[in-house]
Amino acid sequence: MTNNYYYFIPNGNVKEAGIITSPDRDKCPEILDAEEVKLNNDFIYELREGKYCPFDMGPHWVRLVDEELKELLEAYAEKEYTEFIPVMVRSKEYGDRQYYILHFKKIYDVIDKENSTYDPPGWIIKMCVDYAKVKNLHVFNSEPLINDLIVSTKVYKEIKKRKLNFGTSFGIHFCLNKDKYVTKK
């Protein structure tokens, strides 16, 4: 038996989905998980080439979520390790909107090293998550350099139900070792 977890892929095959960018990328914050957040007020986020999406990756791969997705993720995230930093996104066509930078204060140790697939230099090609490490998690990350966002099946289904997946595709991280930890009755 497997248990799946889903990672977000922004602007996944939706023509109408816009892109959150900036006229001056160098002024935008470079926010990495597990590091202190340093913001200045000089940066501007803009929506271009389409409509607002509940999730997007801004300049420097910063995770951006709208109010509704923030509320859902916040309900399931570990509050002591997750913060939502308010920012404004401008759009001449659709009006300005409040978004939030989703920042994790730690890197979750969730990778199932035994079942994940690696290339010869050691980079992960296909990641599996370890059931013992994720069984109580619903919103988390996995690696420091990629700013990923992973959710449980429960949260994934809620996102779909509330139609918060516009402009977002999802990849699957399998959890292949669940049977090792769950006793059969």
Coordinates of N, CA, C and O in Angstrom, one line a residue:
M1 N 0.8 -1.2 0.0 CA 0.0 0.0 0.0 C 0.9 1.3 0.0 O 1.9 1.3 0.7
T2 N 0.5 2.2 -0.8 CA 1.3 3.5 -0.8 C 0.5 4.6 -0.3 O -0.8 4.6 -0.2
N3 N 1.1 5.7 0.1 CA 0.5 6.9 0.6 C 1.2 8.0 -0.2 O 2.4 8.1 -0.1
N4 N 0.5 8.8 -0.9 CA 1.1 9.8 -1.8 C 1.1 11.2 -1.1 O 0.2 11.5 -0.4
Y5 N 2.1 11.9 -1.5 CA 2.2 13.3 -1.1 C 2.5 14.1 -2.4 O 3.0 13.6 -3.4
Y6 N 2.0 15.3 -2.5 CA 2.0 16.1 -3.8 C 2.8 17.4 -3.7 O 2.7 18.1 -2.7
Y7 N 3.6 17.6 -4.7 CA 4.4 18.9 -4.7 C 3.8 19.8 -5.8 O 3.3 19.3 -6.8
F8 N 3.9 21.1 -5.6 CA 3.3 22.1 -6.4 C 4.2 22.4 -7.6 O 5.4 22.5 -7.4
I9 N 3.6 22.5 -8.8 CA 4.3 22.9 -10.0 C 3.6 24.1 -10.6 O 2.4 24.0 -11.0
P10 N 4.1 25.3 -10.5 CA 3.4 26.6 -10.9 C 3.2 26.6 -12.4 O 4.0 26.1 -13.2
N11 N 2.1 27.3 -12.8 CA 1.8 27.6 -14.2 C 1.7 26.3 -15.0 O 2.2 26.3 -16.1
G12 N 1.2 25.3 -14.4 CA 1.2 24.0 -15.1 C 0.2 23.9 -16.2 O -1.0 23.6 -16.0
N13 N 0.6 24.1 -17.4 CA -0.2 23.9 -18.6 C -1.6 24.6 -18.6 O -2.5 24.1 -19.2
V14 N -1.6 25.8 -18.1 CA -2.8 26.6 -18.1 C -2.5 27.9 -18.8 O -1.8 28.7 -18.3
K15 N -3.0 28.1 -20.0 CA -2.7 29.3 -20.8 C -3.1 30.6 -20.1 O -2.3 31.6 -20.2
E16 N -4.2 30.6 -19.4 CA -4.7 31.8 -18.8 C -3.9 32.2 -17.5 O -4.1 33.3 -16.9
A17 N -3.1 31.3 -17.0 CA -2.4 31.5 -15.7 C -1.3 32.6 -15.9 O -0.5 32.5 -16.8
G18 N -1.3 33.6 -15.0 CA -0.3 34.6 -15.1 C 0.9 34.2 -14.4 O 1.0 33.1 -13.8
I19 N 1.9 35.1 -14.4 CA 3.2 34.9 -13.8 C 3.5 36.1 -12.9 O 3.3 37.2 -13.3
I20 N 3.9 35.8 -11.7 CA 4.2 36.9 -10.7 C 5.7 37.1 -10.9 O 6.5 36.2 -10.7
T21 N 6.1 38.3 -11.3 CA 7.5 38.7 -11.5 C 7.7 40.0 -11.0 O 7.0 40.6 -10.2
S22 N 8.8 40.7 -11.4 CA 9.2 42.0 -10.9 C 9.9 42.8 -12.0 O 10.6 42.2 -12.8
P23 N 9.6 44.1 -12.1 CA 10.4 44.9 -13.0 C 11.9 45.0 -12.6 O 12.7 45.3 -13.5
D24 N 12.2 44.8 -11.4 CA 13.6 44.8 -10.9 C 13.8 43.6 -10.0 O 13.7 43.7 -8.8
R25 N 14.2 42.5 -10.6 CA 14.4 41.2 -9.9 C 15.5 41.4 -8.8 O 15.4 40.7 -7.8
D26 N 16.5 42.2 -9.0 CA 17.6 42.3 -8.1 C 17.1 42.9 -6.7 O 17.7 42.7 -5.7
K27 N 16.0 43.6 -6.7 CA 15.5 44.2 -5.5 C 14.6 43.2 -4.7 O 14.3 43.4 -3.5
C28 N 14.2 42.1 -5.4 CA 13.3 41.2 -4.7 C 14.1 40.3 -3.7 O 15.2 40.0 -3.9
P29 N 13.4 39.9 -2.7 CA 14.1 39.1 -1.6 C 14.4 37.7 -2.1 O 13.7 37.1 -2.8
E30 N 15.6 37.3 -1.7 CA 16.0 35.9 -1.9 C 15.8 35.2 -0.6 O 16.5 35.4 0.4
I31 N 14.7 34.5 -0.5 CA 14.3 33.9 0.8 C 14.5 32.4 0.7 O 13.9 31.7 -0.2
L32 N 15.3 31.9 1.6 CA 15.6 30.4 1.6 C 15.0 29.9 2.9 O 15.1 30.5 4.0
D33 N 14.5 28.7 2.8 CA 13.9 28.0 4.0 C 15.0 27.8 5.0 O 16.2 27.6 4.7
A34 N 14.7 27.8 6.3 CA 15.5 27.6 7.4 C 16.6 28.8 7.6 O 17.5 28.6 8.4
E35 N 16.4 29.9 6.9 CA 17.2 31.0 7.1 C 16.4 32.2 7.5 O 15.2 32.3 7.1
E36 N 17.0 33.2 8.2 CA 16.2 34.3 8.6 C 15.8 35.1 7.4 O 16.5 35.3 6.4
V37 N 14.6 35.6 7.4 CA 14.0 36.4 6.3 C 14.4 37.9 6.5 O 14.2 38.5 7.6
K38 N 14.9 38.5 5.5 CA 15.3 39.9 5.5 C 14.6 40.5 4.3 O 14.9 40.3 3.1
L39 N 13.6 41.4 4.6 CA 12.9 42.1 3.5 C 13.2 43.6 3.6 O 13.4 44.1 4.6
N40 N 13.2 44.1 2.4 CA 13.3 45.6 2.3 C 11.9 46.0 1.6 O 11.2 45.1 1.1
N41 N 11.6 47.2 1.6 CA 10.3 47.6 1.0 C 10.5 48.2 -0.4 O 9.6 48.8 -0.9
D42 N 11.7 47.9 -1.0 CA 12.0 48.5 -2.3 C 11.5 47.6 -3.5 O 11.5 48.1 -4.6
F43 N 11.1 46.4 -3.2 CA 10.8 45.5 -4.3 C 9.3 45.6 -4.7 O 8.4 46.0 -3.9
I44 N 9.0 45.2 -5.9 CA 7.6 45.3 -6.4 C 7.4 43.9 -7.1 O 8.2 43.4 -7.9
Y45 N 6.2 43.3 -6.8 CA 5.8 42.1 -7.5 C 4.7 42.6 -8.5 O 3.8 43.4 -8.1
E46 N 4.7 42.0 -9.7 CA 3.7 42.3 -10.7 C 3.2 41.0 -11.3 O 3.9 40.1 -11.5
L47 N 1.9 41.0 -11.6 CA 1.3 39.9 -12.4 C 1.4 40.3 -13.8 O 1.0 41.4 -14.3
R48 N 1.8 39.3 -14.6 CA 2.0 39.5 -16.1 C 1.4 38.3 -16.8 O 1.4 37.2 -16.3
E49 N 1.0 38.5 -18.0 CA 0.6 37.5 -19.0 C -0.5 36.6 -18.6 O -0.6 35.4 -19.0
G50 N -1.5 37.1 -17.8 CA -2.6 36.2 -17.4 C -3.2 36.6 -16.1 O -3.0 37.6 -15.5
K51 N -4.0 35.6 -15.6 CA -4.8 35.8 -14.4 C -4.0 35.4 -13.1 O -3.1 34.6 -13.2
Y52 N -4.5 35.9 -12.0 CA -4.0 35.5 -10.7 C -4.2 34.0 -10.5 O -5.3 33.5 -10.8
C53 N -3.2 33.4 -9.9 CA -3.4 32.0 -9.5 C -3.2 31.9 -8.0 O -2.5 32.7 -7.4
P54 N -3.8 30.9 -7.3 CA -3.6 30.8 -5.9 C -2.2 30.6 -5.4 O -1.8 31.0 -4.4
F55 N -1.4 29.9 -6.3 CA 0.0 29.6 -6.0 C 0.9 30.1 -7.2 O 0.5 29.9 -8.3
D56 N 2.0 30.6 -6.9 CA 3.0 30.9 -7.9 C 4.4 31.0 -7.3 O 4.5 31.0 -6.0
M57 N 5.4 30.9 -8.1 CA 6.8 31.1 -7.6 C 7.2 32.5 -8.2 O 7.2 32.6 -9.4
G58 N 7.6 33.4 -7.3 CA 8.0 34.7 -7.7 C 9.5 34.7 -8.0 O 10.1 33.6 -8.1
P59 N 10.1 35.9 -8.3 CA 11.5 35.9 -8.5 C 12.3 35.3 -7.4 O 11.9 35.3 -6.2
H60 N 13.4 34.6 -7.7 CA 14.3 33.9 -6.8 C 13.5 32.7 -6.2 O 13.9 32.2 -5.1
W61 N 12.5 32.2 -6.9 CA 11.8 31.0 -6.5 C 11.1 31.1 -5.2 O 11.0 30.2 -4.4
V62 N 10.6 32.3 -4.9 CA 9.9 32.5 -3.7 C 8.5 32.0 -3.8 O 7.8 32.3 -4.8
R63 N 8.0 31.2 -2.9 CA 6.6 30.7 -2.9 C 5.6 31.8 -2.6 O 5.8 32.4 -1.5
L64 N 4.7 32.0 -3.4 CA 3.6 33.0 -3.2 C 2.3 32.3 -3.2 O 1.9 31.6 -4.1
V65 N 1.4 32.6 -2.2 CA 0.1 32.1 -2.1 C -0.9 33.2 -1.8 O -0.6 34.2 -1.2
D66 N -2.1 33.0 -2.4 CA -3.1 34.0 -2.2 C -3.8 33.8 -0.8 O -3.5 32.8 -0.1
E67 N -4.7 34.6 -0.5 CA -5.4 34.6 0.9 C -6.1 33.3 1.1 O -5.9 32.7 2.2
E68 N -6.8 32.8 0.2 CA -7.6 31.6 0.4 C -6.7 30.3 0.5 O -6.9 29.5 1.4
L69 N -5.6 30.2 -0.3 CA -4.7 29.1 -0.2 C -3.9 29.2 1.1 O -3.7 28.2 1.8
K70 N -3.6 30.4 1.5 CA -2.9 30.7 2.8 C -3.7 30.1 3.9 O -3.2 29.4 4.8
E71 N -5.0 30.4 4.0 CA -5.8 30.0 5.1 C -5.9 28.5 5.1 O -5.8 27.9 6.2
L72 N -6.0 27.8 4.0 CA -6.0 26.4 4.0 C -4.7 25.8 4.5 O -4.7 24.9 5.4
L73 N -3.6 26.2 3.9 CA -2.3 25.7 4.3 C -2.0 26.0 5.8 O -1.4 25.1 6.5
E74 N -2.3 27.2 6.2 CA -2.1 27.6 7.6 C -2.8 26.6 8.6 O -2.4 26.3 9.7
A75 N -4.0 26.1 8.2 CA -4.8 25.2 9.0 C -4.1 23.9 9.2 O -4.3 23.2 10.2
Y76 N -3.3 23.5 8.3 CA -2.6 22.2 8.4 C -1.1 22.2 8.6 O -0.5 21.2 8.9
A77 N -0.5 23.4 8.5 CA 0.9 23.5 8.7 C 1.3 23.5 10.2 O 0.5 23.9 11.0
E78 N 2.6 23.1 10.5 CA 3.1 23.3 11.8 C 3.4 24.7 12.0 O 4.4 25.3 11.4
K79 N 2.6 25.4 12.8 CA 2.7 26.8 13.0 C 4.1 27.3 13.5 O 4.5 28.4 13.1
E80 N 4.7 26.6 14.3 CA 6.0 27.0 14.8 C 7.1 27.0 13.8 O 8.2 27.6 13.9
Y81 N 6.9 26.3 12.6 CA 7.9 26.2 11.6 C 7.5 26.9 10.3 O 8.2 26.7 9.3
T82 N 6.3 27.5 10.3 CA 5.8 28.1 9.0 C 5.4 29.5 9.2 O 4.7 29.8 10.3
E83 N 5.7 30.4 8.3 CA 5.3 31.8 8.4 C 4.8 32.2 7.0 O 5.3 31.8 6.0
F84 N 3.8 33.1 7.1 CA 3.3 33.7 5.9 C 3.5 35.2 5.9 O 3.0 35.9 6.8
I85 N 4.3 35.7 5.0 CA 4.8 37.1 5.0 C 4.0 37.9 4.0 O 4.1 37.6 2.8
P86 N 3.2 38.9 4.4 CA 2.3 39.6 3.4 C 3.2 40.5 2.5 O 4.1 41.1 2.8
V87 N 2.8 40.4 1.2 CA 3.3 41.2 0.1 C 2.2 41.6 -0.8 O 1.2 40.9 -0.9
M88 N 2.4 42.7 -1.5 CA 1.4 43.2 -2.5 C 1.8 42.8 -3.9 O 3.0 43.0 -4.2
V89 N 0.9 42.3 -4.7 CA 1.1 42.1 -6.1 C 0.3 43.0 -6.9 O -0.9 43.1 -6.7
R90 N 0.9 43.7 -7.9 CA 0.2 44.7 -8.7 C -0.2 44.1 -10.0 O 0.5 43.3 -10.6
S91 N -1.4 44.6 -10.5 CA -1.8 44.3 -11.8 C -2.7 45.4 -12.3 O -3.7 45.7 -11.7
K92 N -2.4 45.9 -13.5 CA -3.2 47.0 -14.1 C -4.5 46.4 -14.5 O -5.6 47.0 -14.4
E93 N -4.5 45.1 -15.0 CA -5.7 44.5 -15.6 C -6.6 44.0 -14.5 O -7.8 44.1 -14.7
Y94 N -6.1 43.3 -13.5 CA -6.9 42.7 -12.5 C -6.9 43.3 -11.1 O -7.6 42.8 -10.2
G95 N -6.3 44.4 -11.0 CA -6.2 45.1 -9.7 C -5.1 44.5 -8.8 O -4.7 43.3 -9.0
D96 N -4.7 45.2 -7.8 CA -3.7 44.8 -6.8 C -4.3 43.7 -5.9 O -5.5 43.8 -5.5
R97 N -3.5 42.8 -5.4 CA -3.9 41.7 -4.5 C -2.9 41.4 -3.5 O -1.7 41.5 -3.7
Q98 N -3.4 41.1 -2.3 CA -2.5 40.7 -1.2 C -2.1 39.2 -1.4 O -3.0 38.4 -1.7
Y99 N -0.8 39.0 -1.4 CA -0.3 37.6 -1.4 C 0.6 37.4 -0.2 O 0.9 38.3 0.5
Y100 N 1.1 36.2 0.0 CA 1.9 35.9 1.1 C 3.1 35.0 0.6 O 2.9 34.1 -0.1
I101 N 4.3 35.4 1.1 CA 5.4 34.5 0.9 C 5.3 33.4 1.9 O 5.2 33.7 3.1
L102 N 5.3 32.2 1.5 CA 5.3 31.0 2.4 C 6.8 30.7 2.7 O 7.5 30.3 1.8
H103 N 7.1 30.8 3.9 CA 8.5 30.5 4.4 C 8.5 29.4 5.5 O 7.8 29.5 6.4
F104 N 9.3 28.4 5.3 CA 9.5 27.4 6.3 C 10.7 27.7 7.1 O 11.8 28.0 6.6
K105 N 10.6 27.7 8.4 CA 11.7 28.0 9.3 C 12.7 26.9 9.5 O 13.7 27.0 10.2
K106 N 12.4 25.7 8.9 CA 13.3 24.6 8.9 C 13.1 23.8 7.7 O 12.2 23.9 6.9
I107 N 14.1 22.9 7.4 CA 14.0 21.9 6.3 C 13.6 20.6 7.0 O 14.2 20.1 7.9
Y108 N 12.5 20.1 6.5 CA 12.0 18.8 7.0 C 12.8 17.7 6.5 O 13.1 17.6 5.3
D109 N 13.2 16.8 7.4 CA 13.9 15.6 7.0 C 12.9 14.5 6.7 O 12.5 13.8 7.6
V110 N 12.5 14.4 5.4 CA 11.4 13.5 5.1 C 11.8 12.5 3.9 O 11.0 11.7 3.6
I111 N 13.0 12.7 3.4 CA 13.3 11.9 2.2 C 13.6 10.4 2.6 O 14.3 10.1 3.5
D112 N 13.0 9.5 1.9 CA 13.2 8.1 2.0 C 14.4 7.8 1.1 O 14.3 7.5 -0.1
K113 N 15.6 7.8 1.7 CA 16.8 7.6 0.9 C 16.9 6.2 0.3 O 17.5 6.1 -0.8
E114 N 16.3 5.2 0.9 CA 16.4 3.8 0.4 C 15.6 3.7 -0.9 O 16.0 3.0 -1.8
N115 N 14.4 4.3 -1.0 CA 13.5 4.1 -2.1 C 13.6 5.2 -3.1 O 13.0 5.1 -4.2
S116 N 14.2 6.3 -2.9 CA 14.4 7.4 -3.8 C 15.4 7.0 -4.9 O 16.3 6.1 -4.7
T117 N 15.3 7.6 -6.1 CA 16.2 7.3 -7.2 C 17.2 8.4 -7.4 O 16.7 9.6 -7.4
Y118 N 18.4 8.1 -7.6 CA 19.5 9.1 -7.7 C 20.2 8.9 -9.0 O 20.3 7.9 -9.6
D119 N 20.8 10.1 -9.6 CA 21.7 10.0 -10.7 C 23.1 9.8 -10.2 O 23.3 9.8 -9.0
P120 N 24.0 9.5 -11.1 CA 25.4 9.2 -10.7 C 26.1 10.2 -9.8 O 26.7 9.8 -8.8
P121 N 25.9 11.5 -10.0 CA 26.5 12.4 -9.0 C 25.8 12.4 -7.7 O 26.3 13.1 -6.7
G122 N 24.6 11.8 -7.6 CA 23.9 11.8 -6.3 C 22.7 12.7 -6.1 O 22.2 12.8 -5.1
W123 N 22.3 13.4 -7.2 CA 21.1 14.2 -7.2 C 19.9 13.3 -7.3 O 19.9 12.3 -8.0
I124 N 18.9 13.7 -6.5 CA 17.6 13.0 -6.6 C 16.9 13.2 -7.9 O 16.6 14.3 -8.3
I125 N 16.6 12.0 -8.5 CA 15.8 12.1 -9.8 C 14.3 11.9 -9.4 O 13.4 12.5 -9.9
K126 N 14.0 10.9 -8.6 CA 12.6 10.6 -8.2 C 12.7 10.4 -6.6 O 13.3 9.5 -6.1
M127 N 12.0 11.4 -6.0 CA 12.0 11.4 -4.5 C 10.8 10.6 -4.0 O 9.7 10.8 -4.4
C128 N 11.1 9.8 -3.0 CA 10.1 9.2 -2.1 C 10.2 9.7 -0.7 O 11.3 10.1 -0.3
V129 N 9.1 9.8 -0.1 CA 9.1 10.3 1.3 C 8.9 9.1 2.3 O 8.3 8.1 2.0
D130 N 9.5 9.3 3.4 CA 9.6 8.3 4.5 C 8.3 8.4 5.3 O 8.1 9.4 6.0
Y131 N 7.5 7.3 5.4 CA 6.3 7.3 6.1 C 6.5 7.7 7.6 O 5.7 8.5 8.1
A132 N 7.5 7.2 8.2 CA 7.7 7.5 9.6 C 7.9 9.0 9.9 O 7.6 9.5 10.9
K133 N 8.5 9.6 8.9 CA 8.8 11.1 9.0 C 7.7 12.0 8.6 O 7.6 13.1 9.0
V134 N 6.7 11.5 7.7 CA 5.7 12.4 7.2 C 4.3 12.0 7.7 O 3.3 12.8 7.4
K135 N 4.1 10.9 8.4 CA 2.8 10.5 8.8 C 2.0 11.5 9.5 O 0.7 11.5 9.4
N136 N 2.6 12.4 10.2 CA 1.8 13.5 10.9 C 2.0 14.9 10.3 O 1.5 15.9 10.9
L137 N 2.5 14.9 9.1 CA 2.7 16.2 8.4 C 1.7 16.3 7.2 O 1.4 15.4 6.6
H138 N 1.3 17.6 7.0 CA 0.4 17.9 5.9 C 0.9 18.9 5.0 O 0.5 19.0 3.8
V139 N 1.8 19.8 5.5 CA 2.4 20.9 4.7 C 3.8 21.0 5.1 O 4.1 21.2 6.2
F140 N 4.7 20.8 4.1 CA 6.2 20.8 4.4 C 7.0 21.0 3.2 O 6.5 21.0 2.1
N141 N 8.3 21.0 3.4 CA 9.3 21.1 2.3 C 10.2 19.9 2.4 O 10.0 19.0 3.3
S142 N 11.2 19.8 1.6 CA 12.1 18.6 1.6 C 13.6 18.9 1.5 O 14.4 18.2 2.0
E143 N 13.9 20.0 0.8 CA 15.3 20.3 0.5 C 15.6 21.8 0.6 O 14.7 22.6 0.2
P144 N 16.8 22.2 1.0 CA 17.0 23.6 1.2 C 17.1 24.5 -0.1 O 16.8 25.7 -0.1
L145 N 17.5 23.9 -1.2 CA 17.8 24.8 -2.4 C 16.6 24.9 -3.4 O 16.7 25.7 -4.3
I146 N 15.6 24.1 -3.2 CA 14.6 24.1 -4.3 C 13.3 24.8 -3.9 O 12.4 25.0 -4.7
N147 N 13.1 25.2 -2.6 CA 11.9 25.9 -2.2 C 10.6 25.1 -2.6 O 9.7 25.7 -3.1
D148 N 10.6 23.8 -2.4 CA 9.4 23.1 -2.7 C 8.3 23.2 -1.7 O 8.6 23.7 -0.6
L149 N 7.1 22.8 -2.1 CA 6.0 22.8 -1.2 C 5.3 21.5 -1.4 O 4.9 21.2 -2.5
I150 N 5.2 20.7 -0.4 CA 4.6 19.4 -0.4 C 3.4 19.3 0.5 O 3.5 19.9 1.6
V151 N 2.3 18.7 0.0 CA 1.2 18.5 0.9 C 0.7 17.1 0.9 O 1.0 16.3 0.0
S152 N 0.0 16.7 1.9 CA -0.6 15.4 2.1 C -1.7 15.2 1.1 O -2.3 16.2 0.6
T153 N -2.2 14.0 1.0 CA -3.3 13.7 0.1 C -4.5 14.4 0.7 O -5.3 14.9 -0.1
K154 N -4.7 14.5 2.0 CA -5.8 15.2 2.6 C -5.9 16.7 2.1 O -6.9 17.2 1.7
V155 N -4.7 17.4 2.2 CA -4.7 18.8 1.8 C -4.8 18.9 0.3 O -5.6 19.8 -0.2
Y156 N -4.2 18.0 -0.5 CA -4.3 18.0 -1.9 C -5.8 17.9 -2.3 O -6.3 18.7 -3.2
K157 N -6.6 17.0 -1.7 CA -8.0 16.8 -2.1 C -8.8 18.1 -1.7 O -9.7 18.5 -2.4
E158 N -8.4 18.7 -0.6 CA -9.1 20.0 -0.2 C -8.8 21.1 -1.2 O -9.7 21.9 -1.5
I159 N -7.6 21.2 -1.7 CA -7.2 22.2 -2.7 C -8.0 22.0 -3.9 O -8.6 22.9 -4.5
K160 N -8.2 20.8 -4.4 CA -9.0 20.5 -5.6 C -10.5 20.8 -5.3 O -11.1 21.4 -6.2
K161 N -11.0 20.4 -4.2 CA -12.4 20.6 -3.8 C -12.7 22.1 -3.8 O -13.7 22.5 -4.3
R162 N -11.8 22.9 -3.3 CA -12.0 24.4 -3.2 C -11.6 25.1 -4.5 O -11.6 26.3 -4.6
K163 N -11.1 24.3 -5.5 CA -10.7 24.9 -6.8 C -9.5 25.9 -6.6 O -9.5 26.9 -7.3
L164 N -8.6 25.5 -5.8 CA -7.4 26.4 -5.6 C -6.2 25.9 -6.4 O -5.1 26.3 -6.1
N165 N -6.5 25.1 -7.4 CA -5.4 24.5 -8.2 C -5.3 25.2 -9.6 O -4.5 24.7 -10.4
F166 N -6.0 26.3 -9.8 CA -5.9 27.0 -11.1 C -4.5 27.4 -11.3 O -3.9 28.1 -10.4
G167 N -3.9 27.1 -12.4 CA -2.6 27.5 -12.7 C -1.5 26.6 -12.1 O -0.3 26.9 -12.2
T168 N -1.9 25.5 -11.4 CA -0.9 24.7 -10.7 C -1.1 23.2 -11.1 O -2.3 22.8 -11.1
S169 N -0.1 22.6 -11.4 CA -0.1 21.1 -11.6 C 0.6 20.5 -10.3 O 1.2 21.2 -9.6
F170 N 0.4 19.2 -10.2 CA 1.0 18.6 -9.0 C 1.8 17.4 -9.4 O 1.3 16.6 -10.3
G171 N 2.9 17.2 -8.9 CA 3.7 16.0 -9.0 C 3.5 15.1 -7.8 O 3.1 15.6 -6.8
I172 N 3.8 13.9 -7.9 CA 3.6 12.9 -6.8 C 5.0 12.5 -6.2 O 5.9 12.1 -6.9
H173 N 5.0 12.5 -4.9 CA 6.1 11.9 -4.1 C 5.5 10.7 -3.5 O 4.6 10.8 -2.7
F174 N 5.9 9.5 -3.9 CA 5.4 8.3 -3.3 C 5.9 8.0 -1.9 O 7.0 8.4 -1.6
C175 N 5.1 7.4 -1.1 CA 5.5 6.9 0.2 C 5.4 5.4 0.1 O 4.4 4.8 0.3
L176 N 6.6 4.7 -0.2 CA 6.6 3.3 -0.5 C 6.8 2.4 0.7 O 6.6 1.2 0.7
N177 N 7.2 3.0 1.8 CA 7.6 2.2 3.0 C 6.5 2.2 4.1 O 6.8 1.9 5.3
K178 N 5.3 2.6 3.8 CA 4.3 2.7 4.9 C 4.0 1.3 5.5 O 3.9 1.3 6.8
D179 N 4.0 0.3 4.7 CA 3.7 -1.1 5.3 C 4.7 -1.5 6.4 O 4.5 -2.2 7.3
K180 N 5.9 -0.9 6.3 CA 7.0 -1.2 7.2 C 6.7 -0.7 8.6 O 7.1 -1.3 9.6
Y181 N 5.9 0.3 8.7 CA 5.6 1.0 10.0 C 4.1 0.7 10.5 O 3.8 1.0 11.6
V182 N 3.3 0.3 9.6 CA 1.9 0.1 10.0 C 1.6 -1.4 10.2 O 1.8 -2.2 9.3
T183 N 1.2 -1.8 11.3 CA 0.9 -3.2 11.6 C -0.5 -3.6 11.1 O -1.4 -2.8 11.2
K184 N -0.6 -4.7 10.5 CA -1.9 -5.2 10.0 C -2.7 -5.9 11.1 O -2.1 -6.6 11.9
K185 N -4.0 -5.6 11.1 CA -4.8 -6.3 12.1 C -5.6 -7.4 11.6 O -5.9 -7.6 10.4

